[in-house]
Amino acid sequence: MSNTTRPSIYEVLDDRFRTGRCAGGDERLEQLHGDCRWAEGPVYVPAWRQLIWSDIPNDRMLRRDEQTGAIGVFRSPAGHSNGNTLDREGRLISCEQGNRRVTRTEPDGRITVLADRFEGRRFNSPNDAVVHSDGSIWFSDPTFGITSDYEGHRAEPEIDGCNVYRIDPSTGAVRLAADGFDGPNGLVFSPDERQLYVSDTVAGHIRVFDVHDNGTLGDGKVFAEAAGGDGRFDNIRFDDGGRLWAAAMHGGIHCYDPDGTLIGRIRVPESVSNIAFGGPKNNRLFITATTSLYSLVVSVTGAPRIRRA
């Protein structure tokens, strides 16, 4: 384990970044691991006191024990898994972009396929997932895993377009939730679940949709756009103050006020793919960036892990 020290890893662009305590906490990034080929999909599992994440080109999932710091292989092969999250029962949900499916890991280790087709056609390459308090699972489906053999298996798409889908918690039926994306990637519900935010890596923006009571979405609008040359958006997460944090590739980590203003950044020495809040107090920011897993104990707290239905 090594530490990366900088004069300041926080860049304050608006005073709200400072007054909201976003620029507090550790003054250095802690490198927890540095032997990945392209790291993504961190998720903190409280019951295991472990962090799980994906090393996509190496087709494996890794885990880090919080108490000992030991790192090992969680699963290999792993279907070139990308994004990971937990359902309301604490089970691991994974987007296997190589296998072009969304799966659930059962308590006994069995893998249940939740979705691998829409209207009889295989998905492109499921990328990231989020679970609603009603138990529904929402996921993005860009073509990143089928454009080459690097992060999956090269293939022709069977579905027209790159979309966001919803898996019904009762029937398991898959429904198209939103379309019109160039490369949908990270997605997250607002803390009150009234909006769904989706990053579009290719288009260079984050869109927000109103969530209706019947589980459908409104038309959506652009919430934030990546400034020219300032990185592309990957996954996104909320803190409990309603601020949106975005992994912005070579732009580091961006923090947005609820009104859409970019108020600050966290500098990271590698291209940032994903972020996740975790730890016993949910105030440790885990960062996957190119070959490494970093962490930063911050002064803000992530949005609650489990919402009540």
C-alpha positions as protocol buffer text, in pm:
chain_id: "A"
residue {
  index: 1
  type: MET
  ca { x: 0 y: 0 z: 0 }
}
residue {
  index: 2
  type: SER
  ca { x: 127 y: 345 z: -88 }
}
residue {
  index: 3
  type: ASN
  ca { x: 10 y: 703 z: -44 }
}
residue {
  index: 4
  type: THR
  ca { x: -13 y: 966 z: -315 }
}
residue {
  index: 5
  type: THR
  ca { x: 44 y: 1312 z: -168 }
}
residue {
  index: 6
  type: ARG
  ca { x: -39 y: 1642 z: -338 }
}
residue {
  index: 7
  type: PRO
  ca { x: -38 y: 2005 z: -221 }
}
residue {
  index: 8
  type: SER
  ca { x: -418 y: 1986 z: -239 }
}
residue {
  index: 9
  type: ILE
  ca { x: -634 y: 1724 z: -402 }
}
residue {
  index: 10
  type: TYR
  ca { x: -943 y: 1946 z: -376 }
}
residue {
  index: 11
  type: GLU
  ca { x: -1021 y: 2215 z: -631 }
}
residue {
  index: 12
  type: VAL
  ca { x: -1282 y: 2462 z: -508 }
}
residue {
  index: 13
  type: LEU
  ca { x: -1479 y: 2617 z: -796 }
}
residue {
  index: 14
  type: ASP
  ca { x: -1768 y: 2752 z: -589 }
}
residue {
  index: 15
  type: ASP
  ca { x: -1778 y: 2842 z: -221 }
}
residue {
  index: 16
  type: ARG
  ca { x: -2053 y: 2582 z: -169 }
}
residue {
  index: 17
  type: PHE
  ca { x: -1788 y: 2314 z: -214 }
}
residue {
  index: 18
  type: ARG
  ca { x: -1614 y: 2450 z: 94 }
}
residue {
  index: 19
  type: THR
  ca { x: -1914 y: 2545 z: 309 }
}
residue {
  index: 20
  type: GLY
  ca { x: -2074 y: 2208 z: 235 }
}
residue {
  index: 21
  type: ARG
  ca { x: -1767 y: 2036 z: 382 }
}
residue {
  index: 22
  type: CYS
  ca { x: -1698 y: 1872 z: 44 }
}
residue {
  index: 23
  type: ALA
  ca { x: -1334 y: 1983 z: 56 }
}
residue {
  index: 24
  type: GLY
  ca { x: -1271 y: 1833 z: 398 }
}
residue {
  index: 25
  type: GLY
  ca { x: -1141 y: 1498 z: 513 }
}
residue {
  index: 26
  type: ASP
  ca { x: -820 y: 1330 z: 404 }
}
residue {
  index: 27
  type: GLU
  ca { x: -563 y: 1542 z: 225 }
}
residue {
  index: 28
  type: ARG
  ca { x: -420 y: 1248 z: 38 }
}
residue {
  index: 29
  type: LEU
  ca { x: -542 y: 959 z: -171 }
}
residue {
  index: 30
  type: GLU
  ca { x: -465 y: 615 z: -35 }
}
residue {
  index: 31
  type: GLN
  ca { x: -377 y: 363 z: -304 }
}
residue {
  index: 32
  type: LEU
  ca { x: -520 y: 31 z: -190 }
}
residue {
  index: 33
  type: HIS
  ca { x: -430 y: -173 z: -499 }
}
residue {
  index: 34
  type: GLY
  ca { x: -249 y: -105 z: -824 }
}
residue {
  index: 35
  type: ASP
  ca { x: -245 y: -422 z: -1033 }
}
residue {
  index: 36
  type: CYS
  ca { x: -556 y: -394 z: -1253 }
}
residue {
  index: 37
  type: ARG
  ca { x: -578 y: -350 z: -1626 }
}
residue {
  index: 38
  type: TRP
  ca { x: -894 y: -135 z: -1616 }
}
residue {
  index: 39
  type: ALA
  ca { x: -1076 y: -115 z: -1283 }
}
residue {
  index: 40
  type: GLU
  ca { x: -1448 y: -38 z: -1250 }
}
residue {
  index: 41
  type: GLY
  ca { x: -1763 y: -115 z: -1054 }
}
residue {
  index: 42
  type: PRO
  ca { x: -1673 y: -71 z: -683 }
}
residue {
  index: 43
  type: VAL
  ca { x: -1945 y: -163 z: -434 }
}
residue {
  index: 44
  type: TYR
  ca { x: -1912 y: -176 z: -55 }
}
residue {
  index: 45
  type: VAL
  ca { x: -2075 y: -478 z: 108 }
}
residue {
  index: 46
  type: PRO
  ca { x: -2145 y: -393 z: 476 }
}
residue {
  index: 47
  type: ALA
  ca { x: -2229 y: -750 z: 579 }
}
residue {
  index: 48
  type: TRP
  ca { x: -1892 y: -874 z: 454 }
}
residue {
  index: 49
  type: ARG
  ca { x: -1694 y: -560 z: 547 }
}
residue {
  index: 50
  type: GLN
  ca { x: -1549 y: -587 z: 198 }
}
residue {
  index: 51
  type: LEU
  ca { x: -1523 y: -387 z: -121 }
}
residue {
  index: 52
  type: ILE
  ca { x: -1593 y: -571 z: -446 }
}
residue {
  index: 53
  type: TRP
  ca { x: -1482 y: -431 z: -781 }
}
residue {
  index: 54
  type: SER
  ca { x: -1424 y: -537 z: -1141 }
}
residue {
  index: 55
  type: ASP
  ca { x: -1105 y: -567 z: -1345 }
}
residue {
  index: 56
  type: ILE
  ca { x: -1276 y: -589 z: -1683 }
}
residue {
  index: 57
  type: PRO
  ca { x: -1003 y: -679 z: -1937 }
}
residue {
  index: 58
  type: ASN
  ca { x: -859 y: -938 z: -1696 }
}
residue {
  index: 59
  type: ASP
  ca { x: -1210 y: -1087 z: -1663 }
}
residue {
  index: 60
  type: ARG
  ca { x: -1208 y: -1100 z: -1286 }
}
residue {
  index: 61
  type: MET
  ca { x: -1374 y: -946 z: -983 }
}
residue {
  index: 62
  type: LEU
  ca { x: -1157 y: -855 z: -686 }
}
residue {
  index: 63
  type: ARG
  ca { x: -1234 y: -798 z: -319 }
}
residue {
  index: 64
  type: ARG
  ca { x: -1065 y: -616 z: -35 }
}
residue {
  index: 65
  type: ASP
  ca { x: -1120 y: -708 z: 328 }
}
residue {
  index: 66
  type: GLU
  ca { x: -1173 y: -391 z: 529 }
}
residue {
  index: 67
  type: GLN
  ca { x: -1028 y: -520 z: 855 }
}
residue {
  index: 68
  type: THR
  ca { x: -714 y: -690 z: 725 }
}
residue {
  index: 69
  type: GLY
  ca { x: -653 y: -503 z: 399 }
}
residue {
  index: 70
  type: ALA
  ca { x: -611 y: -837 z: 223 }
}
residue {
  index: 71
  type: ILE
  ca { x: -697 y: -839 z: -147 }
}
residue {
  index: 72
  type: GLY
  ca { x: -796 y: -1147 z: -342 }
}
residue {
  index: 73
  type: VAL
  ca { x: -996 y: -1271 z: -638 }
}
residue {
  index: 74
  type: PHE
  ca { x: -1369 y: -1282 z: -578 }
}
residue {
  index: 75
  type: ARG
  ca { x: -1459 y: -1443 z: -911 }
}
residue {
  index: 76
  type: SER
  ca { x: -1269 y: -1540 z: -1225 }
}
residue {
  index: 77
  type: PRO
  ca { x: -1381 y: -1567 z: -1497 }
}
residue {
  index: 78
  type: ALA
  ca { x: -1646 y: -1306 z: -1425 }
}
residue {
  index: 79
  type: GLY
  ca { x: -1815 y: -1247 z: -1759 }
}
residue {
  index: 80
  type: HIS
  ca { x: -1612 y: -927 z: -1801 }
}
residue {
  index: 81
  type: SER
  ca { x: -1827 y: -776 z: -1528 }
}
residue {
  index: 82
  type: ASN
  ca { x: -1853 y: -398 z: -1509 }
}
residue {
  index: 83
  type: GLY
  ca { x: -2089 y: -224 z: -1266 }
}
residue {
  index: 84
  type: ASN
  ca { x: -2193 y: -382 z: -935 }
}
residue {
  index: 85
  type: THR
  ca { x: -2452 y: -288 z: -675 }
}
residue {
  index: 86
  type: LEU
  ca { x: -2657 y: -445 z: -395 }
}
residue {
  index: 87
  type: ASP
  ca { x: -3027 y: -523 z: -389 }
}
residue {
  index: 88
  type: ARG
  ca { x: -3253 y: -464 z: -88 }
}
residue {
  index: 89
  type: GLU
  ca { x: -3152 y: -800 z: 61 }
}
residue {
  index: 90
  type: GLY
  ca { x: -2781 y: -724 z: 31 }
}
residue {
  index: 91
  type: ARG
  ca { x: -2724 y: -956 z: -263 }
}
residue {
  index: 92
  type: LEU
  ca { x: -2469 y: -864 z: -528 }
}
residue {
  index: 93
  type: ILE
  ca { x: -2608 y: -745 z: -862 }
}
residue {
  index: 94
  type: SER
  ca { x: -2356 y: -743 z: -1147 }
}
residue {
  index: 95
  type: CYS
  ca { x: -2358 y: -622 z: -1506 }
}
residue {
  index: 96
  type: GLU
  ca { x: -2165 y: -884 z: -1703 }
}
residue {
  index: 97
  type: GLN
  ca { x: -2090 y: -703 z: -2025 }
}
residue {
  index: 98
  type: GLY
  ca { x: -1899 y: -998 z: -2170 }
}
residue {
  index: 99
  type: ASN
  ca { x: -2191 y: -1234 z: -2112 }
}
residue {
  index: 100
  type: ARG
  ca { x: -2434 y: -954 z: -2205 }
}
residue {
  index: 101
  type: ARG
  ca { x: -2650 y: -1005 z: -1898 }
}
residue {
  index: 102
  type: VAL
  ca { x: -2743 y: -885 z: -1550 }
}
residue {
  index: 103
  type: THR
  ca { x: -2695 y: -1136 z: -1269 }
}
residue {
  index: 104
  type: ARG
  ca { x: -2746 y: -1179 z: -896 }
}
residue {
  index: 105
  type: THR
  ca { x: -2509 y: -1366 z: -665 }
}
residue {
  index: 106
  type: GLU
  ca { x: -2708 y: -1569 z: -413 }
}
residue {
  index: 107
  type: PRO
  ca { x: -2596 y: -1615 z: -50 }
}
residue {
  index: 108
  type: ASP
  ca { x: -2470 y: -1965 z: -133 }
}
residue {
  index: 109
  type: GLY
  ca { x: -2267 y: -1836 z: -429 }
}
residue {
  index: 110
  type: ARG
  ca { x: -2501 y: -1947 z: -705 }
}
residue {
  index: 111
  type: ILE
  ca { x: -2548 y: -1701 z: -992 }
}
residue {
  index: 112
  type: THR
  ca { x: -2900 y: -1619 z: -1104 }
}
residue {
  index: 113
  type: VAL
  ca { x: -2951 y: -1459 z: -1444 }
}
residue {
  index: 114
  type: LEU
  ca { x: -3196 y: -1172 z: -1405 }
}
residue {
  index: 115
  type: ALA
  ca { x: -3198 y: -1049 z: -1764 }
}
residue {
  index: 116
  type: ASP
  ca { x: -3011 y: -1130 z: -2083 }
}
residue {
  index: 117
  type: ARG
  ca { x: -3260 y: -1036 z: -2356 }
}
residue {
  index: 118
  type: PHE
  ca { x: -3516 y: -777 z: -2452 }
}
residue {
  index: 119
  type: GLU
  ca { x: -3796 y: -891 z: -2682 }
}
residue {
  index: 120
  type: GLY
  ca { x: -3591 y: -1199 z: -2771 }
}
residue {
  index: 121
  type: ARG
  ca { x: -3274 y: -1009 z: -2864 }
}
residue {
  index: 122
  type: ARG
  ca { x: -2951 y: -1013 z: -2664 }
}
residue {
  index: 123
  type: PHE
  ca { x: -2850 y: -695 z: -2485 }
}
residue {
  index: 124
  type: ASN
  ca { x: -2549 y: -501 z: -2609 }
}
residue {
  index: 125
  type: SER
  ca { x: -2335 y: -509 z: -2292 }
}
residue {
  index: 126
  type: PRO
  ca { x: -2501 y: -414 z: -1961 }
}
residue {
  index: 127
  type: ASN
  ca { x: -2280 y: -158 z: -1791 }
}
residue {
  index: 128
  type: ASP
  ca { x: -2417 y: -26 z: -1460 }
}
residue {
  index: 129
  type: ALA
  ca { x: -2719 y: -95 z: -1239 }
}
residue {
  index: 130
  type: VAL
  ca { x: -2914 y: 67 z: -958 }
}
residue {
  index: 131
  type: VAL
  ca { x: -3190 y: -75 z: -736 }
}
residue {
  index: 132
  type: HIS
  ca { x: -3509 y: 115 z: -649 }
}
residue {
  index: 133
  type: SER
  ca { x: -3673 y: 79 z: -308 }
}
residue {
  index: 134
  type: ASP
  ca { x: -3958 y: -113 z: -476 }
}
residue {
  index: 135
  type: GLY
  ca { x: -3705 y: -381 z: -568 }
}
residue {
  index: 136
  type: SER
  ca { x: -3688 y: -300 z: -940 }
}
residue {
  index: 137
  type: ILE
  ca { x: -3345 y: -308 z: -1102 }
}
residue {
  index: 138
  type: TRP
  ca { x: -3253 y: -45 z: -1361 }
}
residue {
  index: 139
  type: PHE
  ca { x: -2950 y: -81 z: -1586 }
}
residue {
  index: 140
  type: SER
  ca { x: -2772 y: 85 z: -1879 }
}
residue {
  index: 141
  type: ASP
  ca { x: -2685 y: -100 z: -2198 }
}
residue {
  index: 142
  type: PRO
  ca { x: -2420 y: 67 z: -2421 }
}
residue {
  index: 143
  type: THR
  ca { x: -2213 y: -118 z: -2680 }
}
residue {
  index: 144
  type: PHE
  ca { x: -1877 y: -83 z: -2502 }
}
residue {
  index: 145
  type: GLY
  ca { x: -1840 y: -458 z: -2442 }
}
residue {
  index: 146
  type: ILE
  ca { x: -1907 y: -568 z: -2800 }
}
residue {
  index: 147
  type: THR
  ca { x: -1702 y: -315 z: -2997 }
}
residue {
  index: 148
  type: SER
  ca { x: -1383 y: -519 z: -2939 }
}
residue {
  index: 149
  type: ASP
  ca { x: -1248 y: -816 z: -2747 }
}
residue {
  index: 150
  type: TYR
  ca { x: -1076 y: -595 z: -2490 }
}
residue {
  index: 151
  type: GLU
  ca { x: -1364 y: -561 z: -2241 }
}
residue {
  index: 152
  type: GLY
  ca { x: -1589 y: -837 z: -2370 }
}
residue {
  index: 153
  type: HIS
  ca { x: -1648 y: -1017 z: -2697 }
}
residue {
  index: 154
  type: ARG
  ca { x: -1670 y: -841 z: -3030 }
}
residue {
  index: 155
  type: ALA
  ca { x: -2014 y: -884 z: -3185 }
}
residue {
  index: 156
  type: GLU
  ca { x: -2281 y: -710 z: -3384 }
}
residue {
  index: 157
  type: PRO
  ca { x: -2558 y: -550 z: -3178 }
}
residue {
  index: 158
  type: GLU
  ca { x: -2895 y: -720 z: -3189 }
}
residue {
  index: 159
  type: ILE
  ca { x: -3083 y: -425 z: -3040 }
}
residue {
  index: 160
  type: ASP
  ca { x: -3127 y: -96 z: -3222 }
}
residue {
  index: 161
  type: GLY
  ca { x: -2979 y: 171 z: -2996 }
}
residue {
  index: 162
  type: CYS
  ca { x: -2831 y: 201 z: -2648 }
}
residue {
  index: 163
  type: ASN
  ca { x: -3096 y: 217 z: -2378 }
}
residue {
  index: 164
  type: VAL
  ca { x: -3183 y: 203 z: -2010 }
}
residue {
  index: 165
  type: TYR
  ca { x: -3403 y: -84 z: -1892 }
}
residue {
  index: 166
  type: ARG
  ca { x: -3608 y: -176 z: -1585 }
}
residue {
  index: 167
  type: ILE
  ca { x: -3646 y: -528 z: -1443 }
}
residue {
  index: 168
  type: ASP
  ca { x: -3981 y: -575 z: -1266 }
}
residue {
  index: 169
  type: PRO
  ca { x: -3931 y: -702 z: -909 }
}
residue {
  index: 170
  type: SER
  ca { x: -4237 y: -930 z: -917 }
}
residue {
  index: 171
  type: THR
  ca { x: -4238 y: -1078 z: -1265 }
}
residue {
  index: 172
  type: GLY
  ca { x: -3880 y: -1032 z: -1381 }
}
residue {
  index: 173
  type: ALA
  ca { x: -4009 y: -876 z: -1702 }
}
residue {
  index: 174
  type: VAL
  ca { x: -3773 y: -631 z: -1873 }
}
residue {
  index: 175
  type: ARG
  ca { x: -3913 y: -299 z: -1989 }
}
residue {
  index: 176
  type: LEU
  ca { x: -3752 y: -22 z: -2191 }
}
residue {
  index: 177
  type: ALA
  ca { x: -3721 y: 272 z: -1953 }
}
residue {
  index: 178
  type: ALA
  ca { x: -3543 y: 536 z: -2163 }
}
residue {
  index: 179
  type: ASP
  ca { x: -3378 y: 558 z: -2504 }
}
residue {
  index: 180
  type: GLY
  ca { x: -3204 y: 817 z: -2720 }
}
residue {
  index: 181
  type: PHE
  ca { x: -2859 y: 773 z: -2566 }
}
residue {
  index: 182
  type: ASP
  ca { x: -2523 y: 758 z: -2744 }
}
residue {
  index: 183
  type: GLY
  ca { x: -2347 y: 566 z: -2467 }
}
residue {
  index: 184
  type: PRO
  ca { x: -2548 y: 535 z: -2141 }
}
residue {
  index: 185
  type: ASN
  ca { x: -2322 y: 451 z: -1852 }
}
residue {
  index: 186
  type: GLY
  ca { x: -2364 y: 532 z: -1482 }
}
residue {
  index: 187
  type: LEU
  ca { x: -2707 y: 574 z: -1327 }
}
residue {
  index: 188
  type: VAL
  ca { x: -2836 y: 663 z: -983 }
}
residue {
  index: 189
  type: PHE
  ca { x: -3161 y: 765 z: -817 }
}
residue {
  index: 190
  type: SER
  ca { x: -3184 y: 1093 z: -631 }
}
residue {
  index: 191
  type: PRO
  ca { x: -3200 y: 1043 z: -252 }
}
residue {
  index: 192
  type: ASP
  ca { x: -3581 y: 1080 z: -260 }
}
residue {
  index: 193
  type: GLU
  ca { x: -3605 y: 857 z: -571 }
}
residue {
  index: 194
  type: ARG
  ca { x: -3810 y: 1117 z: -758 }
}
residue {
  index: 195
  type: GLN
  ca { x: -3544 y: 1145 z: -1030 }
}
residue {
  index: 196
  type: LEU
  ca { x: -3316 y: 908 z: -1216 }
}
residue {
  index: 197
  type: TYR
  ca { x: -2980 y: 1046 z: -1331 }
}
residue {
  index: 198
  type: VAL
  ca { x: -2800 y: 881 z: -1624 }
}
residue {
  index: 199
  type: SER
  ca { x: -2454 y: 969 z: -1754 }
}
residue {
  index: 200
  type: ASP
  ca { x: -2394 y: 942 z: -2127 }
}
residue {
  index: 201
  type: THR
  ca { x: -2021 y: 894 z: -2178 }
}
residue {
  index: 202
  type: VAL
  ca { x: -2028 y: 939 z: -2555 }
}
residue {
  index: 203
  type: ALA
  ca { x: -2257 y: 1245 z: -2554 }
}
residue {
  index: 204
  type: GLY
  ca { x: -2059 y: 1402 z: -2267 }
}
residue {
  index: 205
  type: HIS
  ca { x: -2348 y: 1489 z: -2039 }
}
residue {
  index: 206
  type: ILE
  ca { x: -2567 y: 1371 z: -1751 }
}
residue {
  index: 207
  type: ARG
  ca { x: -2943 y: 1356 z: -1804 }
}
residue {
  index: 208
  type: VAL
  ca { x: -3212 y: 1359 z: -1536 }
}
residue {
  index: 209
  type: PHE
  ca { x: -3558 y: 1202 z: -1563 }
}
residue {
  index: 210
  type: ASP
  ca { x: -3860 y: 1238 z: -1338 }
}
residue {
  index: 211
  type: VAL
  ca { x: -3969 y: 900 z: -1199 }
}
residue {
  index: 212
  type: HIS
  ca { x: -4345 y: 843 z: -1206 }
}
residue {
  index: 213
  type: ASP
  ca { x: -4534 y: 638 z: -948 }
}
residue {
  index: 214
  type: ASN
  ca { x: -4595 y: 361 z: -1202 }
}
residue {
  index: 215
  type: GLY
  ca { x: -4221 y: 315 z: -1261 }
}
residue {
  index: 216
  type: THR
  ca { x: -4205 y: 501 z: -1591 }
}
residue {
  index: 217
  type: LEU
  ca { x: -3987 y: 803 z: -1666 }
}
residue {
  index: 218
  type: GLY
  ca { x: -4049 y: 1153 z: -1797 }
}
residue {
  index: 219
  type: ASP
  ca { x: -3880 y: 1289 z: -2108 }
}
residue {
  index: 220
  type: GLY
  ca { x: -3562 y: 1393 z: -1932 }
}
residue {
  index: 221
  type: LYS
  ca { x: -3330 y: 1689 z: -1965 }
}
residue {
  index: 222
  type: VAL
  ca { x: -2957 y: 1760 z: -1946 }
}
residue {
  index: 223
  type: PHE
  ca { x: -2841 y: 1816 z: -1588 }
}
residue {
  index: 224
  type: ALA
  ca { x: -2471 y: 1875 z: -1653 }
}
residue {
  index: 225
  type: GLU
  ca { x: -2234 y: 1879 z: -1947 }
}
residue {
  index: 226
  type: ALA
  ca { x: -1866 y: 1793 z: -1950 }
}
residue {
  index: 227
  type: ALA
  ca { x: -1664 y: 2106 z: -2019 }
}
residue {
  index: 228
  type: GLY
  ca { x: -1452 y: 2087 z: -2332 }
}
residue {
  index: 229
  type: GLY
  ca { x: -1146 y: 1874 z: -2266 }
}
residue {
  index: 230
  type: ASP
  ca { x: -1250 y: 1825 z: -1903 }
}
residue {
  index: 231
  type: GLY
  ca { x: -1316 y: 1456 z: -1903 }
}
residue {
  index: 232
  type: ARG
  ca { x: -1608 y: 1225 z: -1984 }
}
residue {
  index: 233
  type: PHE
  ca { x: -1866 y: 1108 z: -1735 }
}
residue {
  index: 234
  type: ASP
  ca { x: -1870 y: 748 z: -1617 }
}
residue {
  index: 235
  type: ASN
  ca { x: -2060 y: 647 z: -1302 }
}
residue {
  index: 236
  type: ILE
  ca { x: -2235 y: 885 z: -1062 }
}
residue {
  index: 237
  type: ARG
  ca { x: -2329 y: 883 z: -692 }
}
residue {
  index: 238
  type: PHE
  ca { x: -2516 y: 1107 z: -447 }
}
residue {
  index: 239
  type: ASP
  ca { x: -2416 y: 1220 z: -100 }
}
residue {
  index: 240
  type: ASP
  ca { x: -2679 y: 1275 z: 169 }
}
residue {
  index: 241
  type: GLY
  ca { x: -2674 y: 1650 z: 105 }
}
residue {
  index: 242
  type: GLY
  ca { x: -2817 y: 1602 z: -243 }
}
residue {
  index: 243
  type: ARG
  ca { x: -2491 y: 1671 z: -427 }
}
residue {
  index: 244
  type: LEU
  ca { x: -2407 y: 1459 z: -727 }
}
residue {
  index: 245
  type: TRP
  ca { x: -2052 y: 1320 z: -755 }
}
residue {
  index: 246
  type: ALA
  ca { x: -1934 y: 1205 z: -1097 }
}
residue {
  index: 247
  type: ALA
  ca { x: -1637 y: 999 z: -1210 }
}
residue {
  index: 248
  type: ALA
  ca { x: -1507 y: 1217 z: -1493 }
}
residue {
  index: 249
  type: MET
  ca { x: -1224 y: 1009 z: -1639 }
}
residue {
  index: 250
  type: HIS
  ca { x: -912 y: 1226 z: -1678 }
}
residue {
  index: 251
  type: GLY
  ca { x: -1105 y: 1517 z: -1523 }
}
residue {
  index: 252
  type: GLY
  ca { x: -1094 y: 1348 z: -1181 }
}
residue {
  index: 253
  type: ILE
  ca { x: -1409 y: 1351 z: -968 }
}
residue {
  index: 254
  type: HIS
  ca { x: -1664 y: 1629 z: -1017 }
}
residue {
  index: 255
  type: CYS
  ca { x: -1911 y: 1748 z: -755 }
}
residue {
  index: 256
  type: TYR
  ca { x: -2238 y: 1917 z: -857 }
}
residue {
  index: 257
  type: ASP
  ca { x: -2476 y: 2120 z: -645 }
}
residue {
  index: 258
  type: PRO
  ca { x: -2843 y: 2014 z: -672 }
}
residue {
  index: 259
  type: ASP
  ca { x: -2897 y: 2307 z: -911 }
}
residue {
  index: 260
  type: GLY
  ca { x: -2646 y: 2160 z: -1157 }
}
residue {
  index: 261
  type: THR
  ca { x: -2352 y: 2390 z: -1078 }
}
residue {
  index: 262
  type: LEU
  ca { x: -2008 y: 2229 z: -1082 }
}
residue {
  index: 263
  type: ILE
  ca { x: -1878 y: 2340 z: -742 }
}
residue {
  index: 264
  type: GLY
  ca { x: -1555 y: 2145 z: -708 }
}
residue {
  index: 265
  type: ARG
  ca { x: -1327 y: 1864 z: -814 }
}
residue {
  index: 266
  type: ILE
  ca { x: -1106 y: 1602 z: -656 }
}
residue {
  index: 267
  type: ARG
  ca { x: -782 y: 1545 z: -845 }
}
residue {
  index: 268
  type: VAL
  ca { x: -679 y: 1185 z: -909 }
}
residue {
  index: 269
  type: PRO
  ca { x: -350 y: 1079 z: -1075 }
}
residue {
  index: 270
  type: GLU
  ca { x: -519 y: 825 z: -1304 }
}
residue {
  index: 271
  type: SER
  ca { x: -829 y: 833 z: -1522 }
}
residue {
  index: 272
  type: VAL
  ca { x: -1128 y: 785 z: -1292 }
}
residue {
  index: 273
  type: SER
  ca { x: -1381 y: 522 z: -1400 }
}
residue {
  index: 274
  type: ASN
  ca { x: -1607 y: 474 z: -1096 }
}
residue {
  index: 275
  type: ILE
  ca { x: -1668 y: 590 z: -741 }
}
residue {
  index: 276
  type: ALA
  ca { x: -1863 y: 449 z: -446 }
}
residue {
  index: 277
  type: PHE
  ca { x: -1928 y: 557 z: -88 }
}
residue {
  index: 278
  type: GLY
  ca { x: -1864 y: 293 z: 175 }
}
residue {
  index: 279
  type: GLY
  ca { x: -1710 y: 207 z: 509 }
}
residue {
  index: 280
  type: PRO
  ca { x: -1891 y: 176 z: 845 }
}
residue {
  index: 281
  type: LYS
  ca { x: -1998 y: 544 z: 835 }
}
residue {
  index: 282
  type: ASN
  ca { x: -2053 y: 553 z: 457 }
}
residue {
  index: 283
  type: ASN
  ca { x: -1802 y: 839 z: 437 }
}
residue {
  index: 284
  type: ARG
  ca { x: -1515 y: 662 z: 267 }
}
residue {
  index: 285
  type: LEU
  ca { x: -1501 y: 733 z: -106 }
}
residue {
  index: 286
  type: PHE
  ca { x: -1367 y: 438 z: -302 }
}
residue {
  index: 287
  type: ILE
  ca { x: -1226 y: 526 z: -644 }
}
residue {
  index: 288
  type: THR
  ca { x: -1139 y: 297 z: -933 }
}
residue {
  index: 289
  type: ALA
  ca { x: -898 y: 468 z: -1172 }
}
residue {
  index: 290
  type: THR
  ca { x: -726 y: 290 z: -1461 }
}
residue {
  index: 291
  type: THR
  ca { x: -502 y: 32 z: -1286 }
}
residue {
  index: 292
  type: SER
  ca { x: -574 y: 127 z: -926 }
}
residue {
  index: 293
  type: LEU
  ca { x: -818 y: 127 z: -638 }
}
residue {
  index: 294
  type: TYR
  ca { x: -793 y: 439 z: -422 }
}
residue {
  index: 295
  type: SER
  ca { x: -983 y: 557 z: -117 }
}
residue {
  index: 296
  type: LEU
  ca { x: -1042 y: 890 z: 54 }
}
residue {
  index: 297
  type: VAL
  ca { x: -1217 y: 944 z: 388 }
}
residue {
  index: 298
  type: VAL
  ca { x: -1425 y: 1256 z: 332 }
}
residue {
  index: 299
  type: SER
  ca { x: -1633 y: 1494 z: 544 }
}
residue {
  index: 300
  type: VAL
  ca { x: -1956 y: 1420 z: 358 }
}
residue {
  index: 301
  type: THR
  ca { x: -2160 y: 1102 z: 380 }
}
residue {
  index: 302
  type: GLY
  ca { x: -2298 y: 900 z: 93 }
}
residue {
  index: 303
  type: ALA
  ca { x: -2671 y: 880 z: 41 }
}
residue {
  index: 304
  type: PRO
  ca { x: -2833 y: 599 z: 243 }
}
residue {
  index: 305
  type: ARG
  ca { x: -2745 y: 258 z: 106 }
}
residue {
  index: 306
  type: ILE
  ca { x: -3091 y: 108 z: 155 }
}
residue {
  index: 307
  type: ARG
  ca { x: -3407 y: 311 z: 111 }
}
residue {
  index: 308
  type: ARG
  ca { x: -3733 y: 209 z: 274 }
}
residue {
  index: 309
  type: ALA
  ca { x: -4015 y: 124 z: 36 }
}
